[in-house]
mmCIF file of C-alpha atoms and ligand atoms in Angstrom:
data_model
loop_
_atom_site.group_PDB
_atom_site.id
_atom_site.type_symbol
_atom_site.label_atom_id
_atom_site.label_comp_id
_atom_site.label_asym_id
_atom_site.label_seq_id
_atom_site.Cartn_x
_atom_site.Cartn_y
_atom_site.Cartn_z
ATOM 1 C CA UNK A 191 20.560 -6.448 -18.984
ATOM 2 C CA UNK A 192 18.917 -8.512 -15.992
ATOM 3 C CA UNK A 193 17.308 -11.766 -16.372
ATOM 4 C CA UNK A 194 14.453 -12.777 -14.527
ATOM 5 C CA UNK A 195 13.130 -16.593 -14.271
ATOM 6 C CA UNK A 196 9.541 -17.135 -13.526
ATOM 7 C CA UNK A 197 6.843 -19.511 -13.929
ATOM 8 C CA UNK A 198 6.101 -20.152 -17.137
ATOM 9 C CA UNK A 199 2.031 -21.317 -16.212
ATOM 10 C CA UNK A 200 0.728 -22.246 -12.737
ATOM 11 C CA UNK A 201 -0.454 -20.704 -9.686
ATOM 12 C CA UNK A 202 2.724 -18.263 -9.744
ATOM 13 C CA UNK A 203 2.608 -16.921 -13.324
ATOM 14 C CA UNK A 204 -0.081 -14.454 -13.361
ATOM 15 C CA UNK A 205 0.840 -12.624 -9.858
ATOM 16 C CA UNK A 206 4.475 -13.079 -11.118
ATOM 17 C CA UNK A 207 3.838 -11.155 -14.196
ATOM 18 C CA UNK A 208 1.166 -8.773 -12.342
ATOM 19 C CA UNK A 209 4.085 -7.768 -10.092
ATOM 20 C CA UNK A 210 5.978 -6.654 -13.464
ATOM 21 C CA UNK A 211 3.137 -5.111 -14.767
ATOM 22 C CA UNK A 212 2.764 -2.979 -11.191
ATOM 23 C CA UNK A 213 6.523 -1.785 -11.322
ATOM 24 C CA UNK A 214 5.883 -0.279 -14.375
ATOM 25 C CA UNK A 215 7.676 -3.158 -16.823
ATOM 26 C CA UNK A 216 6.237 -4.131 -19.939
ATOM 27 C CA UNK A 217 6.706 -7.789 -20.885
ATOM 28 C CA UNK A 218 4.445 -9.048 -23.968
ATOM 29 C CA UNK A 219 2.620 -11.894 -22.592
ATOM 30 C CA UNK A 220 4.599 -14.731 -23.651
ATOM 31 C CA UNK A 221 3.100 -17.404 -22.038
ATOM 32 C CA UNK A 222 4.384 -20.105 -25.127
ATOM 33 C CA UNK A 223 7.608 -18.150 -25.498
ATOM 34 C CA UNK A 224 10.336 -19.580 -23.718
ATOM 35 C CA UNK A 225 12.469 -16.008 -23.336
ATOM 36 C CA UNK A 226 10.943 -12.259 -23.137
ATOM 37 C CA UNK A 227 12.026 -9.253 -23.426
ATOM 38 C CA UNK A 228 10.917 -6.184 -21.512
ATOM 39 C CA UNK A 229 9.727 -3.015 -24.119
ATOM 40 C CA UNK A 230 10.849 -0.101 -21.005
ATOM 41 C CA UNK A 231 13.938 -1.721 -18.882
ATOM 42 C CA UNK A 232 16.821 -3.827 -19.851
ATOM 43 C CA UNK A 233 15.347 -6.986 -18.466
ATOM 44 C CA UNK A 234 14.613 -10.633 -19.880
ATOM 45 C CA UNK A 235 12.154 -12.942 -18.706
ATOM 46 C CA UNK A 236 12.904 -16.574 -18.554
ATOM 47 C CA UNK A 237 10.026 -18.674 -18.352
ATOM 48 C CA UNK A 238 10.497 -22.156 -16.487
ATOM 49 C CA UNK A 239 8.868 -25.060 -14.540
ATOM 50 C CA UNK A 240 9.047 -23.813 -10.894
ATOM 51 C CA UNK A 241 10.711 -26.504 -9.579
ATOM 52 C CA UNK A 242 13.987 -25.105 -12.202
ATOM 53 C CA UNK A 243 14.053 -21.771 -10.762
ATOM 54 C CA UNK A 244 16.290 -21.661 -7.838
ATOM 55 C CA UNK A 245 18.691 -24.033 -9.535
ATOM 56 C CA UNK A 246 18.906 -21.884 -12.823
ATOM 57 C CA UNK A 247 19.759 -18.999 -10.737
ATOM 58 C CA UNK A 248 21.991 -20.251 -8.831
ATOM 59 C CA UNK A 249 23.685 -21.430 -11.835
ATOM 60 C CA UNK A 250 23.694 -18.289 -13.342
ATOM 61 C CA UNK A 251 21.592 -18.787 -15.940
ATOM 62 C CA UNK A 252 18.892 -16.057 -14.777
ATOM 63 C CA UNK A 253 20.282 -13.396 -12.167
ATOM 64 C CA UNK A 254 16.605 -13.395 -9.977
ATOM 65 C CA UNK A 255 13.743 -15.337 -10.143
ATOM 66 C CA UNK A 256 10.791 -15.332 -8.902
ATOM 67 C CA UNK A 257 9.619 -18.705 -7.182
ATOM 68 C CA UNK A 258 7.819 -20.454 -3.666
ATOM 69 C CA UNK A 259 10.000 -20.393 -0.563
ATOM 70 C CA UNK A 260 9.139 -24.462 -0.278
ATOM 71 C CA UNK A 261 10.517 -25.082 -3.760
ATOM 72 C CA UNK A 262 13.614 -22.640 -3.143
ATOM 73 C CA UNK A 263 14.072 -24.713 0.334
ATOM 74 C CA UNK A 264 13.543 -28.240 -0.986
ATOM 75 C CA UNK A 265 16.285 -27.525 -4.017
ATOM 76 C CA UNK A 266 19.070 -26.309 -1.602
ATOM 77 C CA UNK A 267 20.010 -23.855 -4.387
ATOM 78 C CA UNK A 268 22.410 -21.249 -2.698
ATOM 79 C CA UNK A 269 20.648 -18.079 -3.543
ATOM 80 C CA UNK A 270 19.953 -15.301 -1.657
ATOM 81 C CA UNK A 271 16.198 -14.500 -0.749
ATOM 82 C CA UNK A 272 15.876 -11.011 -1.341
ATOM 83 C CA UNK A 273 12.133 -10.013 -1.098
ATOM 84 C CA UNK A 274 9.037 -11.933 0.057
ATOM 85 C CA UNK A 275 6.386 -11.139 -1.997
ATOM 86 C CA UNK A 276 3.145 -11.775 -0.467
ATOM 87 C CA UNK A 277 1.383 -14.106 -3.074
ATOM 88 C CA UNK A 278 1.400 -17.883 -3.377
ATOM 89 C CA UNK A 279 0.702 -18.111 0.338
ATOM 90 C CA UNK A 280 0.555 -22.187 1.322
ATOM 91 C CA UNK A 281 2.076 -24.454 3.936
ATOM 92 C CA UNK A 282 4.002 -27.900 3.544
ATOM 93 C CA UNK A 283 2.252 -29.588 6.487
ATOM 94 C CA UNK A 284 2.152 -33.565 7.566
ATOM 95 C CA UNK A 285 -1.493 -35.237 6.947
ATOM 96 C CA UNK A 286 -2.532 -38.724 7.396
ATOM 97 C CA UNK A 287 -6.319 -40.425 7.337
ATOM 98 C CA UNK A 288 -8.913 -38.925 9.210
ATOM 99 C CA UNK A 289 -10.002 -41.879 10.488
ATOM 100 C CA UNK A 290 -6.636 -42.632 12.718
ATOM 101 C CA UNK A 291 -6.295 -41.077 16.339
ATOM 102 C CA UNK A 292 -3.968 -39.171 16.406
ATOM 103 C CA UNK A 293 -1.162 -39.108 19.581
ATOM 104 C CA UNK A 294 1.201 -35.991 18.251
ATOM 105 C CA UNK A 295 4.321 -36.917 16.004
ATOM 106 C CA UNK A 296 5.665 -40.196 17.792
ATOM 107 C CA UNK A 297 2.880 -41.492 15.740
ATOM 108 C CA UNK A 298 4.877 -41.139 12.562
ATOM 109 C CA UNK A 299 7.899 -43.184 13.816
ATOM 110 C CA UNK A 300 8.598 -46.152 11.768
ATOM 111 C CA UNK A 301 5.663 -45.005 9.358
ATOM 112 C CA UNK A 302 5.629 -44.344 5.756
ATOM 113 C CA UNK A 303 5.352 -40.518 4.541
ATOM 114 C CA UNK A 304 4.776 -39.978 0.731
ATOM 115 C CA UNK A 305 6.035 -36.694 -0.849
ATOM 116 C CA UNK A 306 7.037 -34.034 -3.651
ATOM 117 C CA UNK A 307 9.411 -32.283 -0.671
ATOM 118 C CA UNK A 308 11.873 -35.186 0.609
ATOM 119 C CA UNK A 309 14.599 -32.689 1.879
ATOM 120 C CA UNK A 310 12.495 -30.104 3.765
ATOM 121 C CA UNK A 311 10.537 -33.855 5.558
ATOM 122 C CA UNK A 312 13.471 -34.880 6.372
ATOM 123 C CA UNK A 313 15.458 -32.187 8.299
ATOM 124 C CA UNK A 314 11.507 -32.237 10.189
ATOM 125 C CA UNK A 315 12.080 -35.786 11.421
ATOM 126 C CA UNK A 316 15.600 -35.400 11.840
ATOM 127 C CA UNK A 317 15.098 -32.638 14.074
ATOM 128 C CA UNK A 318 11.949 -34.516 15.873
ATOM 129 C CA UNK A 319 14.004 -37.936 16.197
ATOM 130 C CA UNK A 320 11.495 -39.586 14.422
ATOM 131 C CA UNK A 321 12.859 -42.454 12.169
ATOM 132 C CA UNK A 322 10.073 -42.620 9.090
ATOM 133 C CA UNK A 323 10.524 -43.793 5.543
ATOM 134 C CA UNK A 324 10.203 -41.284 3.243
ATOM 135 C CA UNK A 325 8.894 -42.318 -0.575
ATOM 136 C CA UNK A 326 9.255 -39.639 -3.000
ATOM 137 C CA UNK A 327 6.525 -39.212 -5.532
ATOM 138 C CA UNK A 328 6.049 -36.192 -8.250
ATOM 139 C CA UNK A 329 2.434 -35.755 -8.147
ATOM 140 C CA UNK A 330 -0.592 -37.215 -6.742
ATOM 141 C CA UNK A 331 0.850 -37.515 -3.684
ATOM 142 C CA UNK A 332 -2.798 -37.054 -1.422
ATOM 143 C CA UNK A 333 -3.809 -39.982 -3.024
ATOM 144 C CA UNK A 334 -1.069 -41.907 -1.699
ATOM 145 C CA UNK A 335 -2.611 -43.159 1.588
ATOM 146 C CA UNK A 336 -5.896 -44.396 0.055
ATOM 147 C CA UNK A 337 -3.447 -46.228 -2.669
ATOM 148 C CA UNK A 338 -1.888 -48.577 -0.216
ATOM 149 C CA UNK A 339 1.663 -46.378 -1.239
ATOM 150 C CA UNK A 340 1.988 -44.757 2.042
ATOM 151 C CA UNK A 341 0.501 -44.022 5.842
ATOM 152 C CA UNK A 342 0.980 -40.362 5.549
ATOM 153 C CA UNK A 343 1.518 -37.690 3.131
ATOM 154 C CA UNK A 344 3.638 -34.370 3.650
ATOM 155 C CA UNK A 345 2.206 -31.967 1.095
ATOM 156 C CA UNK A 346 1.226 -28.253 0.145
ATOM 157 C CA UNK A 347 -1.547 -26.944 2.296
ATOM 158 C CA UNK A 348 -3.373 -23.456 1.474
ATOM 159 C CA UNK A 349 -7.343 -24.377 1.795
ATOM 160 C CA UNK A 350 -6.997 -27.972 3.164
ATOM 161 C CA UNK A 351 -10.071 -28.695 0.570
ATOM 162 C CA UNK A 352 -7.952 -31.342 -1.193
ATOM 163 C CA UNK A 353 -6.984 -32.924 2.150
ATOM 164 C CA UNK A 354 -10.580 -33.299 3.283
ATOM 165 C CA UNK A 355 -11.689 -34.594 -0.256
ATOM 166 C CA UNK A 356 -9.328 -37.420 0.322
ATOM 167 C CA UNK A 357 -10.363 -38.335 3.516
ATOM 168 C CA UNK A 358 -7.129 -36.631 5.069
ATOM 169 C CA UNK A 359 -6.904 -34.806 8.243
ATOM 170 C CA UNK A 360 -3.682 -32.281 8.999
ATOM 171 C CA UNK A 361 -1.841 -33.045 11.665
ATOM 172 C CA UNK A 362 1.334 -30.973 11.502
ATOM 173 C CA UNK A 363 1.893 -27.578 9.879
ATOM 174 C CA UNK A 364 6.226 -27.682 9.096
ATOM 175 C CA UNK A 365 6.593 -25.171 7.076
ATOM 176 C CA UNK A 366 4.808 -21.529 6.087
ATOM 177 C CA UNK A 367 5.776 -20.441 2.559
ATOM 178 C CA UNK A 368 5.065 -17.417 -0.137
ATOM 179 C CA UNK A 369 6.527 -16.518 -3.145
ATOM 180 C CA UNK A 370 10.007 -14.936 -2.939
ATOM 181 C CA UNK A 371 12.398 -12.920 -5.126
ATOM 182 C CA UNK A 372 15.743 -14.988 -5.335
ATOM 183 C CA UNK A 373 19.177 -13.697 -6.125
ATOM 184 C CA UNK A 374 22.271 -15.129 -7.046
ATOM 185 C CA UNK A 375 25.480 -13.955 -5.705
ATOM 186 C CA UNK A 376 28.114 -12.087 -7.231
ATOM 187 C CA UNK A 377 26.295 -9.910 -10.057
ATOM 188 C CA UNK A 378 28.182 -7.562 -12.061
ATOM 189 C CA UNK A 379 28.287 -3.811 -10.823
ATOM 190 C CA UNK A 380 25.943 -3.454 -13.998
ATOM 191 C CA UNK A 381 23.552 -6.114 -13.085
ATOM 192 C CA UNK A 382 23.760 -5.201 -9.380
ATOM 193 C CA UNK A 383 22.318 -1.344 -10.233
ATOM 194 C CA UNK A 384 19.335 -2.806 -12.184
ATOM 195 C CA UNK A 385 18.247 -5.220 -9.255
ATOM 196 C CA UNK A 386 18.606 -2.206 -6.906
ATOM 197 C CA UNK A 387 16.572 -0.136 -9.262
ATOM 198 C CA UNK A 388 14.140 -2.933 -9.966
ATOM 199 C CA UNK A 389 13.922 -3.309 -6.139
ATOM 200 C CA UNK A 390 12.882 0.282 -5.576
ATOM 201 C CA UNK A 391 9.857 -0.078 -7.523
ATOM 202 C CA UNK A 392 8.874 -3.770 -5.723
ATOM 203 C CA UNK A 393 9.166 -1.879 -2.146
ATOM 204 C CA UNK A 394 6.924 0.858 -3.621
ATOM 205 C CA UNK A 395 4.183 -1.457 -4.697
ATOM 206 C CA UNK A 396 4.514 -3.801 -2.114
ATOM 207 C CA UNK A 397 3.694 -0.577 0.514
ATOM 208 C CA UNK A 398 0.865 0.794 -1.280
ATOM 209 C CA UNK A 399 -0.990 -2.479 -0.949
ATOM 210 C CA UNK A 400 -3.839 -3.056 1.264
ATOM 211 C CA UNK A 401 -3.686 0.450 1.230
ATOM 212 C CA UNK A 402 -6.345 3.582 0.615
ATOM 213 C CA UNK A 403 -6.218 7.158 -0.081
ATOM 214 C CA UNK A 404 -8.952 9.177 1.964
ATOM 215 C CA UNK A 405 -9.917 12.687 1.775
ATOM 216 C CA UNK A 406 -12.163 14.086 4.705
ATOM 217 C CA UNK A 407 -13.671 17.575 5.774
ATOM 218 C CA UNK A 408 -13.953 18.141 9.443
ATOM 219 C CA UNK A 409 -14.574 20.684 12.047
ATOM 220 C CA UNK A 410 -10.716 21.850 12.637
ATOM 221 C CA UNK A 411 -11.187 21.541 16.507
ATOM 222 C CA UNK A 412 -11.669 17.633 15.864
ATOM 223 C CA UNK A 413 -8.590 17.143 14.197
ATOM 224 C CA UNK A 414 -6.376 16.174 17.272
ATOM 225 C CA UNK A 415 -9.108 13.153 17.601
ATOM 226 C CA UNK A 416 -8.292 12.542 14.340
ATOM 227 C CA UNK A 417 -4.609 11.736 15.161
ATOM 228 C CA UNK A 418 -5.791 9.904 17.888
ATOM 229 C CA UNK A 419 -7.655 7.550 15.756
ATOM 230 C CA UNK A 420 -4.721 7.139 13.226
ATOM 231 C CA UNK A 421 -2.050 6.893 14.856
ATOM 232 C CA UNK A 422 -0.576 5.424 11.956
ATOM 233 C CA UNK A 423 -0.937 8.759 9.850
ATOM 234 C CA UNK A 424 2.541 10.594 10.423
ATOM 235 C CA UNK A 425 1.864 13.844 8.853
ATOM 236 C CA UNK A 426 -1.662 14.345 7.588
ATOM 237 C CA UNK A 427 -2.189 16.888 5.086
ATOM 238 C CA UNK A 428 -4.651 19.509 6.678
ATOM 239 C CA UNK A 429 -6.016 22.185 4.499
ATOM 240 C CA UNK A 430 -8.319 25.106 5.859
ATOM 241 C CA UNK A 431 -11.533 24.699 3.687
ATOM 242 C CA UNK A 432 -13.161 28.236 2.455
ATOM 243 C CA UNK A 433 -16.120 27.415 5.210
ATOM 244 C CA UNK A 434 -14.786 28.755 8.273
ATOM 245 C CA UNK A 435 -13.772 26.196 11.200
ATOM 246 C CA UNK A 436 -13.377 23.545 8.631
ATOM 247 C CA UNK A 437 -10.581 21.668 7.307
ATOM 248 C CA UNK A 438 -9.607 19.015 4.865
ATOM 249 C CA UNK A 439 -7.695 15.968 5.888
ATOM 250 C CA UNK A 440 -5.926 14.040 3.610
ATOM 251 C CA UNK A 441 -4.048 10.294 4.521
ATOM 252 C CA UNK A 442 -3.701 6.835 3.914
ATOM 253 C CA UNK A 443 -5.481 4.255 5.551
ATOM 254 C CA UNK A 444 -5.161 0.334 5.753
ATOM 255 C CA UNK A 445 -7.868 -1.538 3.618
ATOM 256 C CA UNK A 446 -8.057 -3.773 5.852
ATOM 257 C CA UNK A 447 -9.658 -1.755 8.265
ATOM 258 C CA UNK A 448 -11.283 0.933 6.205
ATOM 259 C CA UNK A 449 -15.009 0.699 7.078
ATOM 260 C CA UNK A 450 -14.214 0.455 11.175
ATOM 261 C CA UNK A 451 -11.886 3.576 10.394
ATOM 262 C CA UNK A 452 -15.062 5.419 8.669
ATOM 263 C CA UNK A 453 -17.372 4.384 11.420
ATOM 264 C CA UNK A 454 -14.976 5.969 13.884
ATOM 265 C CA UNK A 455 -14.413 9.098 11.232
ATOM 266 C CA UNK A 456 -18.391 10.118 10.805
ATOM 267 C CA UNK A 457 -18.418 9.587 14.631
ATOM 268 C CA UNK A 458 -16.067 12.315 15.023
ATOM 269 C CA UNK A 459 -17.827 14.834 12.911
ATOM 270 C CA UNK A 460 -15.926 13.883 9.237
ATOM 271 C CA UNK A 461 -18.213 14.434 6.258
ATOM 272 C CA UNK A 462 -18.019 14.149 2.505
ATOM 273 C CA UNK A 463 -14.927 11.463 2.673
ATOM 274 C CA UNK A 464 -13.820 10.421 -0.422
ATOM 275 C CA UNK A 465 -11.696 6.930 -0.781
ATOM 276 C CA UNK A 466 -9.754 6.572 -3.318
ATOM 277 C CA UNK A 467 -7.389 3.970 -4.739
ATOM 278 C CA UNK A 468 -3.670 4.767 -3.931
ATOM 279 C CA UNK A 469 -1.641 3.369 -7.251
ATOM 280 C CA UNK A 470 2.001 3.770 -6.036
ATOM 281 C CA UNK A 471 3.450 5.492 -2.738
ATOM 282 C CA UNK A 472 7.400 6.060 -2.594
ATOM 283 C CA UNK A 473 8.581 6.578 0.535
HETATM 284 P P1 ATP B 50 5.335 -26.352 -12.643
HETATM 285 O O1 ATP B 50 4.654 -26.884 -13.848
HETATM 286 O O2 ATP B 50 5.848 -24.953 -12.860
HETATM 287 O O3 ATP B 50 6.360 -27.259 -12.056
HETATM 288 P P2 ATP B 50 3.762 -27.009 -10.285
HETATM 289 O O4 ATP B 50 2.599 -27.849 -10.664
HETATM 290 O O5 ATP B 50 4.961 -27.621 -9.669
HETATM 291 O O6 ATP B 50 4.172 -26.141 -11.562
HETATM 292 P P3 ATP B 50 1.964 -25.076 -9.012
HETATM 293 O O7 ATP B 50 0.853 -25.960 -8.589
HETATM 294 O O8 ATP B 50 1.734 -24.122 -10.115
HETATM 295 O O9 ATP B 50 3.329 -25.891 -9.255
HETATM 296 O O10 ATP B 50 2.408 -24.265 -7.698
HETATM 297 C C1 ATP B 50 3.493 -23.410 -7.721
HETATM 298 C C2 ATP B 50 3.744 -22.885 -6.331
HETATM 299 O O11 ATP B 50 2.619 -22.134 -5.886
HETATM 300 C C3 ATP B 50 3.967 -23.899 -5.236
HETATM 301 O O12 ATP B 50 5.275 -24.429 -5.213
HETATM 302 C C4 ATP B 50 3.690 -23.070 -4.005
HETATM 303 O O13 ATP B 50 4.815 -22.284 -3.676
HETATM 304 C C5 ATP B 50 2.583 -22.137 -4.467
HETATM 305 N N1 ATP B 50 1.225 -22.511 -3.970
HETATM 306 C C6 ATP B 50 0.416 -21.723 -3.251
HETATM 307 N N2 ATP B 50 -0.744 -22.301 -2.963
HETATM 308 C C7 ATP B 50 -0.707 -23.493 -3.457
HETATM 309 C C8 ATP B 50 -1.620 -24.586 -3.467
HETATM 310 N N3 ATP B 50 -2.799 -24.524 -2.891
HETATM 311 N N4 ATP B 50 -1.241 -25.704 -4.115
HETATM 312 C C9 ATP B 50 -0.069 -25.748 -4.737
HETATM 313 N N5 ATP B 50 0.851 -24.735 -4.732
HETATM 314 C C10 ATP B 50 0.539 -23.628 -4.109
HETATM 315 MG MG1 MG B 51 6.783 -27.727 -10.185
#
């Protein structure tokens, strides 16, 4: 048995859980239960505050957990980071009000900087040289300036919508997080085969993201343009079709860039293309 930490509500919990839920593992949703238990592998699901996570695996408490690379920085927690994952996207950046000029970072010296992240601010100024007091509040913290509490705030970024409703301006990006799987060290030999089994399937999702199955028919003297065009496409699978100097292609394709990749396709001579979702690819 494996157990997993993640959030119990907040912006992590549902891709958290999703992630499960792609690799195949069924977890009732507990969301008031404070322990799970997959139905289909031998894993538990501990759900915590975030900021808990990296410390209750380091602990030992939970073997992996699932939790933002800011909150596993801030805590210190000596896990190991074993996957990023792609969701919970947002930066810790350095914002102060919109209405001062700003002169780049010697502007913060001797200033006030509220914050939820004291330890991740402070190896910033430290490595700047900047001398700034740091107050350390739990929540709340863009309101700080406006409350007299501090110049500055250092706080999550992912829209800057909340900066600009306070009448904050963001000066400095410091640091780029995501979600990440976290590890402790030193799991049994038992443990240790159902996080690399568990891993498997999280590689195999993660790669069939952002990603498209297509099925084409094209004149069979077009299909070297057709590598040309995706060069990404190793080995395409190429079937003669029953009408003669046709063929089928078959690949996968970035979503990203589908419809420029169909433009280019119909340009070439493709017809009848048929895109399709792509649910798992194991490479
Ligand atoms: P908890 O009750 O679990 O302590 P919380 O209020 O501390 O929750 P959330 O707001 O749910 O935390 O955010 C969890 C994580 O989601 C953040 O630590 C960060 O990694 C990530 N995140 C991504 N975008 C944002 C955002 N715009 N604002 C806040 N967090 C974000
Ligand atoms: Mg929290």
């Amino acid at each position: 048995m494996i157990r997993l930490a993640i959030q119990s509500k907040g912006r992590l919990n549902e891709d958290s859980l999703r992630l499960l839920q792609d690799t195949g593992i069924l977890v009732d949703d507990a969301k008031r239960k404070f322990l799970g238990k997959a139905a289909n592998f031998p894993l538990e699901v501990l759900y915590l505050r975030d900021d808990d996570i990296p410390g209750v695996v380091a602990d030992g408490a939970a073997d992996i957990g699932i939790v933002g690379l800011n909150e596993t920085a801030e805590t210190g927690a000596p896990v190991r980071i074993l996957r990023r994952l792609g969701f919970g996207r947002c930066r810790l950046s350095l914002a102060i009000p919109k209405s001062v000029v700003y002169p780049g970072r010697s502007w913060f010296e001797g200033r006030s900087i509220a914050t939820s992240y004291p330890r991740i601010l402070k190896k910033f100024l430290d490595e700047n040289g900047i001398q700034a007091v740091i107050r350390e509040i739990r929540g709340s913290v863009e309101i700080a300036p406006a409350a007299g509490i501090a110049d500055a705030i250092f706080d999550i970024v992912s829209s800057g919508g909340t900066l600009v409703s306070n009448g904050l301006r963001e000066v400095e990006s410091v640091f780029v997080s995501e979600a990440v799987l976290i590890g402790r060290e030193n799991l049994s030999p038992e443990k240790q085969a159902l996080l690399s089994s568990l891993l498997f399937r999280v590689d195999a999702v993660q790669e069939s993201r952002g990603k498209k199955y297509i099925l084409m028919n094209l004149p069979t003297p077009q299909i070297s343009k057709v590598l040309e065009l995706l060069p990404a496409m190793r080995s395409p699978t190429i079937m003669p079709l029953a009408a003669e100097g046709w063929s089928s292609v078959h690949t996968v394709v970035e979503e990203a860039t589908l419809w420029d990749t169909v433009e280019k396709l119909k340009e070439i001579g493709a017809e009848g293309l048929l895109i399709l979702n792509l649910d798992i690819v194991v490479a």
